[in-house]
């Protein structure tokens, strides 16, 4: 009987059906049976592994074409080109929140009053359960689409021109539906995102962050611009792009693939802006603008700067304080230190499918500390 | 699997604006899952395609009433199952439409040993364990793991109790677990210590 009990708990955890109590119960059980961790991890990995051979995109699209043909053959009206014939007037403000079914029902119940003005939004896909899409629509004013992620969740969206944006945890991107793509493709970003921009030389793609503006034609790159962090980082994977620092519009930095531009957010350290191509530069103070190479993870040469896109959290000789900030975003927890000295411990490693407990257990192996978890509060103890 | 709120949004777009983009997104989001579900009953690729296609034809034809459907995801699975049963009836292949007749298909390329950091031997054991699950048990495992359905939804789709879903999934995991020598029995004899 007890066997079924524990397997029930494991099943519920994996399928996301557990209550808080059941999760704790399982954790207590596993803690007292540390020899089970390996097998448990294998089961978790197994559960999380992707369905490899399922019909892919292509098959599905073929199936859809076939389906439409079948439909037409049996005389069902599916006129092509009606997709743009919806009203584009709206006076309401609407919100879709993935974690609130009720709200959405209310939204639907608003009926014909609410019309989604930014129909460009159609291309938008929401994954995960904690992400928000807001659209404010007013026929006289602008139509702003805003997509944000909470800590612990990521999302992928497709902009009206087909540009793909992967939005990391705790980030926000917004753009004006009306203006987007008219002459420029402009978006605002807070936090971190990976962009794969559709090439269109006539309509440059421009990203505004708190500190810098980035202008591109068609390329793939990562921008990290979290409020409260020391630097804004732009990492280029392919193509080319141009960065201007907002308070120094005369200076332009052109990036080549494999380079990243680091701009200090805090200008208390005033050093003349110099581009430093050397990596080993023994900097006493971070320069305001620095050009570096992207960092590769030695084992499998994953690019560290964009590893989050593949769900990897990579850190190399990072202090605990900065790592904690990353962990907070990654897992949607809050981490507090009892002893400020501990913030200076340094860690190197990769997390992929680990739970916060497993992550902390792994960190404990290289540096001595203990911790408590209660709800989403993690305390690092002395 | 597509987020529940996205489904609601698509549902609304199709019902109110005859939105073909939304219809296409709905189709492509569910097709592979429903196809496999249908296939597990009708056991023919062509028939499974038709079964799912018929489900979506009805969705388009009845789109004006689409918003009356409470949980479209569950509806799609149930409609697929019913269509598949009708199809089988028509073919007179099988008079008993028991759930035990359907094996949820698992391709052998399913798991990537490198990704899982396990040996090929162990992988074979795991796949063996999955393939030897009773059909219903395997189907439930698949619907929850691959199709990301909730216990309640699986219960509704297969017309069984939530408790049965819960137990069947536990059985599936126990059997797979024993393949990776996650031997609970051995360890459970020692009392659980609360630290």
XYZ file of C-alpha atoms in Angstrom:
577
model
C 0.000 0.000 0.000
C 2.781 2.332 0.927
C 4.370 1.655 -2.423
C 1.312 2.893 -4.259
C 1.290 5.898 -2.006
C 4.783 7.016 -2.938
C 4.256 6.333 -6.632
C 1.075 8.308 -6.501
C 3.023 11.223 -5.060
C 5.686 10.949 -7.743
C 3.076 10.703 -10.494
C 1.314 13.780 -9.181
C 4.522 15.741 -8.958
C 5.496 14.910 -12.533
C 2.104 15.680 -13.965
C 1.793 18.867 -11.945
C -1.207 17.635 -9.975
C 0.371 17.772 -6.518
C -0.780 19.951 -3.713
C 1.846 21.820 -1.709
C 1.511 19.243 1.077
C 2.014 16.341 -1.286
C 5.164 17.936 -2.673
C 6.530 18.367 0.814
C 5.607 14.831 1.729
C 7.553 13.546 -1.256
C 10.484 15.772 -0.450
C 10.623 14.484 3.104
C 10.556 10.938 1.811
C 13.346 11.578 -0.685
C 15.431 13.428 1.842
C 15.390 10.430 4.104
C 16.234 8.181 1.170
C 19.107 9.940 -0.562
C 20.042 6.765 -2.436
C 16.897 7.219 -4.495
C 17.999 10.520 -5.973
C 19.626 9.008 -9.028
C 16.661 6.872 -10.011
C 14.322 9.714 -9.243
C 16.309 12.013 -11.481
C 16.208 9.435 -14.282
C 12.450 9.274 -14.006
C 12.160 13.046 -14.004
C 14.421 13.281 -17.069
C 12.451 10.558 -18.758
C 9.245 12.381 -18.048
C 10.618 15.671 -19.308
C 12.224 14.289 -22.437
C 10.574 15.445 -25.617
C 8.503 13.300 -27.843
C 11.003 12.977 -30.612
C 9.263 11.179 -33.395
C 5.870 12.776 -33.180
C 4.601 14.276 -36.397
C 6.508 17.495 -36.852
C 5.474 20.836 -38.161
C 5.697 19.853 -41.781
C 3.443 16.862 -41.374
C 0.939 18.937 -39.522
C 0.857 21.596 -42.202
C 0.499 18.961 -44.878
C -2.310 17.444 -42.884
C -3.991 20.829 -42.714
C -3.742 21.347 -46.479
C -5.190 17.893 -47.004
C -7.935 18.628 -44.503
C -8.921 21.848 -46.278
C -9.038 20.044 -49.617
C -11.257 17.390 -48.111
C -13.485 20.051 -46.688
C -13.821 21.835 -50.000
C -14.559 18.553 -51.744
C -17.479 17.928 -49.467
C -18.769 21.389 -50.309
C -18.101 23.166 -47.053
C -17.524 26.858 -47.366
C -14.039 27.829 -46.266
C -13.414 30.956 -48.295
C -9.828 32.001 -48.537
C -8.845 35.474 -47.550
C -11.547 36.237 -45.037
C -9.084 36.353 -42.220
C -8.656 40.096 -42.398
C -12.310 40.959 -42.492
C -12.805 41.533 -38.842
C -13.673 44.831 -37.261
C -10.732 46.815 -36.058
C -12.464 49.105 -33.656
C -12.263 48.824 -29.943
C -12.768 51.023 -26.972
C -11.993 48.531 -24.311
C -8.860 47.478 -22.597
C -8.414 43.793 -22.508
C -6.124 41.406 -20.811
C -5.490 37.750 -21.292
C -3.820 36.094 -18.408
C -2.948 32.485 -18.893
C -3.305 31.596 -15.269
C -6.734 33.015 -14.889
C -9.400 31.090 -16.656
C -12.081 33.099 -14.995
C -10.739 36.348 -16.257
C -10.687 35.014 -19.774
C -14.256 33.942 -19.519
C -15.184 37.403 -18.429
C -13.224 38.653 -21.355
C -15.181 36.446 -23.682
C -18.381 37.450 -21.997
C -17.716 41.062 -22.816
C -18.894 39.891 -26.151
C -18.860 42.014 -29.184
C -17.845 45.131 -27.309
C -14.319 43.883 -27.006
C -12.729 43.541 -30.333
C -9.114 42.768 -30.533
C -7.798 45.693 -32.415
C -4.279 44.485 -32.713
C -5.097 41.623 -34.923
C -1.452 41.440 -35.779
C -1.443 39.762 -32.414
C -2.677 36.709 -34.262
C 0.826 35.580 -34.861
C 1.510 35.571 -31.197
C 1.946 32.344 -29.372
C 1.858 32.000 -25.668
C 3.504 29.123 -23.951
C 3.888 28.484 -20.274
C 1.379 29.405 -17.723
C 2.607 32.575 -16.174
C 2.861 34.881 -19.077
C 0.788 37.839 -19.828
C -0.307 39.488 -22.963
C -1.853 42.856 -22.681
C -3.356 44.850 -25.413
C -4.689 48.276 -24.977
C -6.691 49.498 -27.844
C -8.087 52.885 -28.530
C -9.004 53.936 -32.046
C -7.655 57.407 -31.536
C -4.511 56.575 -29.722
C -1.941 53.924 -30.238
C -2.341 50.218 -30.008
C 0.313 48.845 -27.730
C 0.913 45.149 -27.379
C 2.768 44.179 -24.285
C 4.002 40.704 -23.452
C 5.579 39.961 -20.112
C 6.890 36.928 -18.278
C 6.993 36.395 -14.570
C 9.954 34.944 -12.766
C 10.159 31.223 -13.362
C 8.595 31.297 -16.809
C 9.612 32.011 -20.374
C 7.695 32.562 -23.559
C 8.160 32.586 -27.301
C 6.300 34.977 -29.528
C 6.188 35.803 -33.180
C 5.951 39.454 -34.132
C 3.708 40.521 -37.023
C 6.592 40.342 -39.502
C 7.521 36.807 -38.471
C 10.432 37.824 -36.257
C 10.771 35.360 -33.419
C 11.353 36.587 -29.897
C 12.145 34.312 -26.992
C 11.472 36.186 -23.828
C 13.373 35.086 -20.737
C 11.908 35.089 -17.236
C 10.982 38.379 -15.575
C 11.015 40.318 -18.838
C 8.730 42.514 -20.861
C 8.490 43.473 -24.500
C 6.085 45.930 -26.054
C 5.391 47.380 -29.445
C 2.877 49.571 -31.145
C 0.698 47.530 -33.464
C -0.204 50.504 -35.604
C 3.307 51.730 -36.121
C 5.145 48.414 -36.134
C 6.356 47.693 -39.623
C 5.209 50.952 -41.210
C 8.710 52.287 -41.679
C 10.570 50.801 -38.748
C 9.979 47.707 -36.699
C 10.323 49.079 -33.194
C 10.064 47.273 -29.878
C 10.807 48.145 -26.255
C 12.527 45.636 -24.036
C 13.020 45.295 -20.310
C 14.839 42.163 -19.217
C 16.284 39.566 -21.545
C 15.271 38.293 -24.965
C 16.682 36.403 -27.894
C 15.727 37.793 -31.291
C 15.715 36.083 -34.654
C 14.847 38.976 -36.906
C 13.333 38.460 -40.342
C 15.468 40.214 -42.923
C 13.977 43.357 -44.383
C 16.492 46.047 -45.385
C 13.723 48.559 -45.978
C 12.365 48.312 -42.486
C 15.127 48.155 -39.913
C 14.359 46.453 -36.631
C 15.020 48.665 -33.627
C 15.082 47.675 -29.971
C 14.947 50.243 -27.224
C 16.166 49.349 -23.759
C 16.683 51.587 -20.790
C 20.270 52.227 -21.743
C 20.822 51.503 -25.405
C 19.176 51.353 -28.817
C 19.919 48.488 -31.161
C 19.342 48.697 -34.862
C 19.442 45.652 -37.106
C 18.429 44.540 -40.552
C 18.095 40.795 -40.154
C 20.012 38.765 -37.639
C 19.941 36.635 -34.500
C 21.085 38.027 -31.201
C 20.467 38.204 -27.477
C 19.786 41.299 -25.417
C 20.029 41.315 -21.642
C 18.829 44.439 -19.964
C 17.386 43.733 -16.554
C 16.685 46.748 -14.379
C 18.958 46.757 -11.353
C 21.755 44.850 -13.056
C 25.162 46.379 -13.615
C 25.319 45.986 -17.383
C 23.275 45.817 -20.540
C 24.619 43.091 -22.788
C 24.063 42.575 -26.509
C 25.350 39.266 -27.904
C 25.395 38.699 -31.639
C 25.034 35.201 -33.093
C 24.798 36.017 -36.794
C 24.282 38.988 -39.081
C 25.338 42.405 -37.922
C 23.903 45.077 -35.737
C 24.453 48.590 -34.581
C 24.212 49.774 -30.994
C 23.931 53.339 -29.797
C 24.154 54.308 -26.159
C 21.237 56.568 -25.388
C 23.082 59.368 -23.658
C 25.860 59.400 -26.251
C 24.020 59.265 -29.567
C 27.073 60.223 -31.586
C 28.867 56.962 -30.841
C 27.914 53.898 -32.782
C 29.118 50.393 -32.128
C 28.942 47.848 -34.912
C 28.953 44.244 -33.740
C 30.222 41.280 -35.671
C 29.046 37.720 -35.073
C 30.452 36.158 -31.958
C 30.901 39.479 -30.203
C 29.070 40.996 -27.313
C 28.827 44.578 -26.269
C 28.619 45.349 -22.587
C 27.349 48.750 -21.543
C 27.430 49.754 -17.910
C 24.031 50.822 -16.648
C 25.463 52.768 -13.761
C 27.706 55.598 -14.807
C 29.227 56.379 -11.467
C 32.442 54.886 -12.821
C 33.321 57.469 -15.411
C 36.002 56.200 -17.660
C 36.449 57.434 -21.178
C 34.548 55.135 -23.438
C 36.958 52.783 -25.040
C 36.357 49.628 -26.872
C 38.486 46.864 -25.535
C 38.905 43.988 -27.881
C 41.146 42.016 -25.586
C 39.398 39.639 -23.318
C 42.028 39.040 -20.728
C 42.267 42.703 -19.939
C 42.816 42.952 -16.203
C 40.130 45.486 -15.587
C 40.101 47.063 -12.198
C 36.859 48.766 -12.981
C 34.427 47.766 -15.663
C 34.630 50.182 -18.565
C 31.429 51.846 -19.546
C 31.434 50.158 -22.913
C 33.329 46.966 -23.599
C 33.409 44.667 -26.558
C 34.028 41.026 -25.749
C 33.799 37.664 -27.374
C 30.943 35.352 -26.592
C 31.701 32.717 -23.993
C 31.550 29.068 -24.880
C 30.824 26.341 -22.393
C 33.967 24.170 -22.599
C 32.232 20.784 -22.591
C 29.784 21.085 -25.459
C 30.577 24.583 -26.742
C 27.120 25.904 -25.980
C 27.146 29.681 -26.171
C 26.705 30.803 -22.597
C 24.959 34.062 -23.476
C 22.075 32.329 -25.253
C 22.012 29.075 -23.299
C 18.772 30.090 -21.554
C 17.011 29.704 -24.898
C 17.819 25.992 -24.662
C 16.697 25.927 -21.064
C 20.207 25.827 -19.669
C 21.363 28.004 -16.839
C 25.138 28.264 -17.211
C 27.346 30.122 -14.769
C 31.101 30.376 -14.728
C 32.962 31.540 -11.687
C 30.035 33.637 -10.647
C 29.475 35.018 -7.179
C 26.521 33.726 -5.198
C 24.811 37.092 -5.164
C 24.549 37.336 -8.952
C 23.776 33.645 -9.237
C 20.964 34.053 -6.709
C 19.435 36.775 -8.897
C 19.516 34.363 -11.831
C 18.079 31.530 -9.763
C 15.294 33.820 -8.582
C 14.266 34.499 -12.159
C 14.777 30.916 -13.268
C 12.737 29.282 -10.544
C 10.457 32.123 -9.539
C 11.739 32.112 -5.947
C 13.132 34.727 -3.596
C 16.575 34.068 -2.142
C 17.792 35.748 1.012
C 21.234 35.553 2.574
C 21.679 35.508 6.317
C 25.340 36.266 6.038
C 26.532 38.817 3.461
C 29.873 37.015 3.269
C 28.154 34.104 1.606
C 27.186 36.321 -1.282
C 30.807 36.217 -2.331
C 31.105 32.428 -2.692
C 31.878 31.544 -6.308
C 30.278 28.832 -8.424
C 30.645 27.239 -11.840
C 28.035 24.900 -13.279
C 25.053 24.157 -15.514
C 21.454 23.571 -14.518
C 18.932 22.201 -16.919
C 16.077 20.170 -15.509
C 16.908 20.504 -11.845
C 14.356 21.608 -9.328
C 15.375 24.411 -6.999
C 16.095 21.823 -4.302
C 18.324 19.806 -6.611
C 20.073 22.972 -7.745
C 20.822 24.025 -4.170
C 21.930 20.513 -3.260
C 24.365 20.581 -6.173
C 25.707 23.995 -5.156
C 26.207 22.698 -1.640
C 28.673 20.178 -2.982
C 31.172 22.828 -3.997
C 30.710 25.364 -1.224
C 29.525 24.799 2.289
C 26.225 26.333 3.187
C 22.806 25.206 4.258
C 19.403 26.515 3.348
C 15.717 26.360 4.085
C 12.863 26.546 1.631
C 9.420 27.626 2.621
C 7.021 28.281 -0.185
C 8.976 30.345 -2.666
C 11.280 31.810 -0.040
C 14.779 30.389 0.076
C 17.058 31.376 2.913
C 20.774 30.686 2.737
C 21.810 29.975 6.301
C 25.122 30.647 7.958
C 0.642 21.572 -25.583
C -1.065 24.851 -26.337
C -2.101 26.926 -23.308
C -5.718 26.690 -22.217
C -6.288 30.407 -22.581
C -4.947 30.371 -26.099
C -7.546 27.722 -26.915
C -10.253 29.948 -25.485
C -9.003 32.818 -27.567
C -8.948 30.741 -30.761
C -12.400 29.428 -29.951
C -13.668 32.975 -29.694
C -11.922 34.090 -32.893
C -13.347 31.200 -34.883
C -16.860 31.574 -33.510
C -17.153 35.319 -33.919
C -14.965 36.210 -36.851
C -14.748 32.992 -38.877
C -11.047 33.469 -38.336
C -9.226 31.002 -40.548
C -5.852 31.707 -39.013
C -7.234 30.793 -35.641
C -8.804 27.686 -37.137
C -5.488 26.683 -38.644
C -3.691 27.257 -35.366
C -6.255 25.155 -33.531
C -5.865 22.386 -36.080
C -2.076 22.377 -36.112
C -1.839 22.610 -32.325
C -3.907 19.501 -31.754
C -3.421 17.485 -34.905
C -0.494 15.266 -33.935
C -1.979 14.465 -30.517
C -5.437 13.674 -31.870
C -3.983 11.752 -34.773
C -2.111 9.447 -32.415
C -5.141 9.123 -30.201
C -7.294 8.188 -33.213
C -4.603 5.883 -34.532
C -4.563 3.951 -31.283
C -8.186 2.975 -31.978
C -8.428 2.600 -35.722
C -4.863 1.377 -36.241
C -4.583 2.757 -39.725
C -2.906 5.985 -40.678
C -5.382 6.889 -43.376
C -8.380 6.253 -41.182
C -6.861 8.161 -38.287
C -6.324 11.141 -40.577
C -9.944 11.008 -41.671
C -11.233 10.651 -38.152
C -9.392 13.794 -37.021
C -10.275 15.677 -40.182
C -13.961 14.897 -39.594
C -13.700 16.257 -36.064
C -12.356 19.540 -37.387
C -14.869 19.718 -40.229
C -17.593 19.638 -37.621
C -15.796 22.334 -35.648
C -15.864 24.614 -38.684
C -19.434 23.796 -39.628
C -20.688 24.384 -36.105
C -18.355 27.282 -35.409
C -21.120 29.702 -34.482
C -21.866 27.543 -31.458
C -18.233 26.904 -30.640
C -18.183 29.129 -27.592
C -20.789 26.965 -25.937
C -18.202 24.231 -25.550
C -16.807 24.363 -22.085
C -13.457 22.655 -22.519
C -12.620 22.492 -26.203
C -9.516 20.396 -25.610
C -11.475 17.648 -23.876
C -14.206 18.011 -26.490
C -11.704 17.387 -29.299
C -10.432 14.205 -27.667
C -13.911 12.915 -26.911
C -15.080 13.709 -30.452
C -12.011 11.935 -31.836
C -12.723 8.910 -29.693
C -16.393 8.821 -30.713
C -15.563 9.257 -34.381
C -13.015 6.477 -34.107
C -15.588 4.176 -32.503
C -18.112 5.023 -35.207
C -15.507 4.300 -37.784
C -14.724 0.930 -36.241
C -18.432 0.140 -36.039
C -18.829 0.942 -39.685
C -15.915 -1.255 -40.552
C -17.430 -3.941 -38.350
C -13.947 -4.842 -37.406
C -14.602 -5.065 -33.778
C -17.778 -5.150 -31.821
C -16.252 -4.328 -28.465
C -15.056 -0.813 -28.241
C -13.249 -1.320 -25.029
C -10.473 0.999 -24.047
C -8.296 -2.052 -23.507
C -8.120 -2.440 -27.249
C -5.953 0.494 -27.797
C -2.246 0.581 -27.517
C -0.870 4.082 -27.353
C 1.905 3.998 -29.881
C 5.384 4.708 -28.715
C 8.041 4.981 -31.340
C 11.300 3.289 -30.501
C 13.245 6.488 -31.128
C 11.277 7.920 -28.304
C 14.003 8.497 -25.765
C 17.408 9.888 -26.412
C 19.862 8.060 -24.133
C 22.453 10.798 -24.413
C 20.023 13.383 -23.249
C 19.031 11.181 -20.359
C 22.565 10.197 -19.403
C 21.664 6.551 -19.233
C 23.088 3.514 -20.919
C 21.550 1.890 -23.968
C 20.900 -1.185 -21.854
C 18.881 0.740 -19.390
C 17.043 2.510 -22.175
C 16.037 -0.843 -23.588
C 14.771 -1.838 -20.148
C 12.729 1.339 -19.869
C 11.224 0.976 -23.318
C 10.472 -2.625 -22.560
C 8.740 -1.605 -19.382
C 6.614 0.947 -21.247
C 5.741 -1.451 -24.042
C 4.700 -4.099 -21.567
C 2.290 -1.844 -19.724
C -1.337 -2.887 -20.090
C -2.902 -0.900 -22.976
C -5.081 1.284 -20.824
C -2.258 2.026 -18.426
C 0.037 2.957 -21.307
C -2.620 5.154 -22.865
C -3.095 7.041 -19.622
C 0.652 7.459 -19.226
C 0.846 8.870 -22.744
C -2.117 11.216 -22.449
C -0.736 12.747 -19.285
C 2.923 12.796 -20.185
C 2.815 13.588 -23.902
C -0.492 15.334 -24.344
C -0.138 17.176 -21.060
C -3.674 16.489 -20.017
C -4.901 16.808 -16.462
C -6.095 13.768 -14.512
C -9.605 15.151 -14.660
C -9.468 15.609 -18.408
C -8.184 12.089 -19.026
C -10.924 10.733 -16.791
C -13.505 12.632 -18.792
C -12.103 11.591 -22.154
C -11.800 7.904 -21.302
C -14.946 7.885 -19.227
C -13.252 6.536 -16.099
C -12.802 7.934 -12.595
C -10.034 10.335 -11.588
C -8.987 7.785 -8.982
C -8.458 5.209 -11.727
C -6.318 7.645 -13.689
C -4.286 8.353 -10.575
C -3.767 4.661 -9.823
C -2.977 3.702 -13.395
C -0.350 6.407 -13.710
C 1.214 5.320 -10.424
C 1.337 1.753 -11.721
C 2.947 2.893 -14.968
C 5.624 4.831 -13.105
C 6.251 2.023 -10.650
C 6.879 -0.391 -13.502
C 9.132 2.031 -15.350
C 10.789 2.877 -12.062
C 11.596 -0.709 -11.313
C 13.347 -0.825 -14.665
C 15.690 1.886 -13.436
C 15.981 -0.001 -10.148
C 14.080 2.583 -8.213
C 13.229 -0.068 -5.706
C 10.876 1.504 -3.242
C 10.174 -1.763 -1.502
C 13.745 -2.112 -0.397
C 13.905 1.326 1.093
C 10.432 1.692 2.427
C 11.016 -0.975 5.050
C 13.090 1.559 6.974
C 10.901 4.125 8.677
C 10.699 7.557 7.127
C 12.707 9.995 9.171
C 11.506 13.505 9.423
C 14.586 15.680 9.543
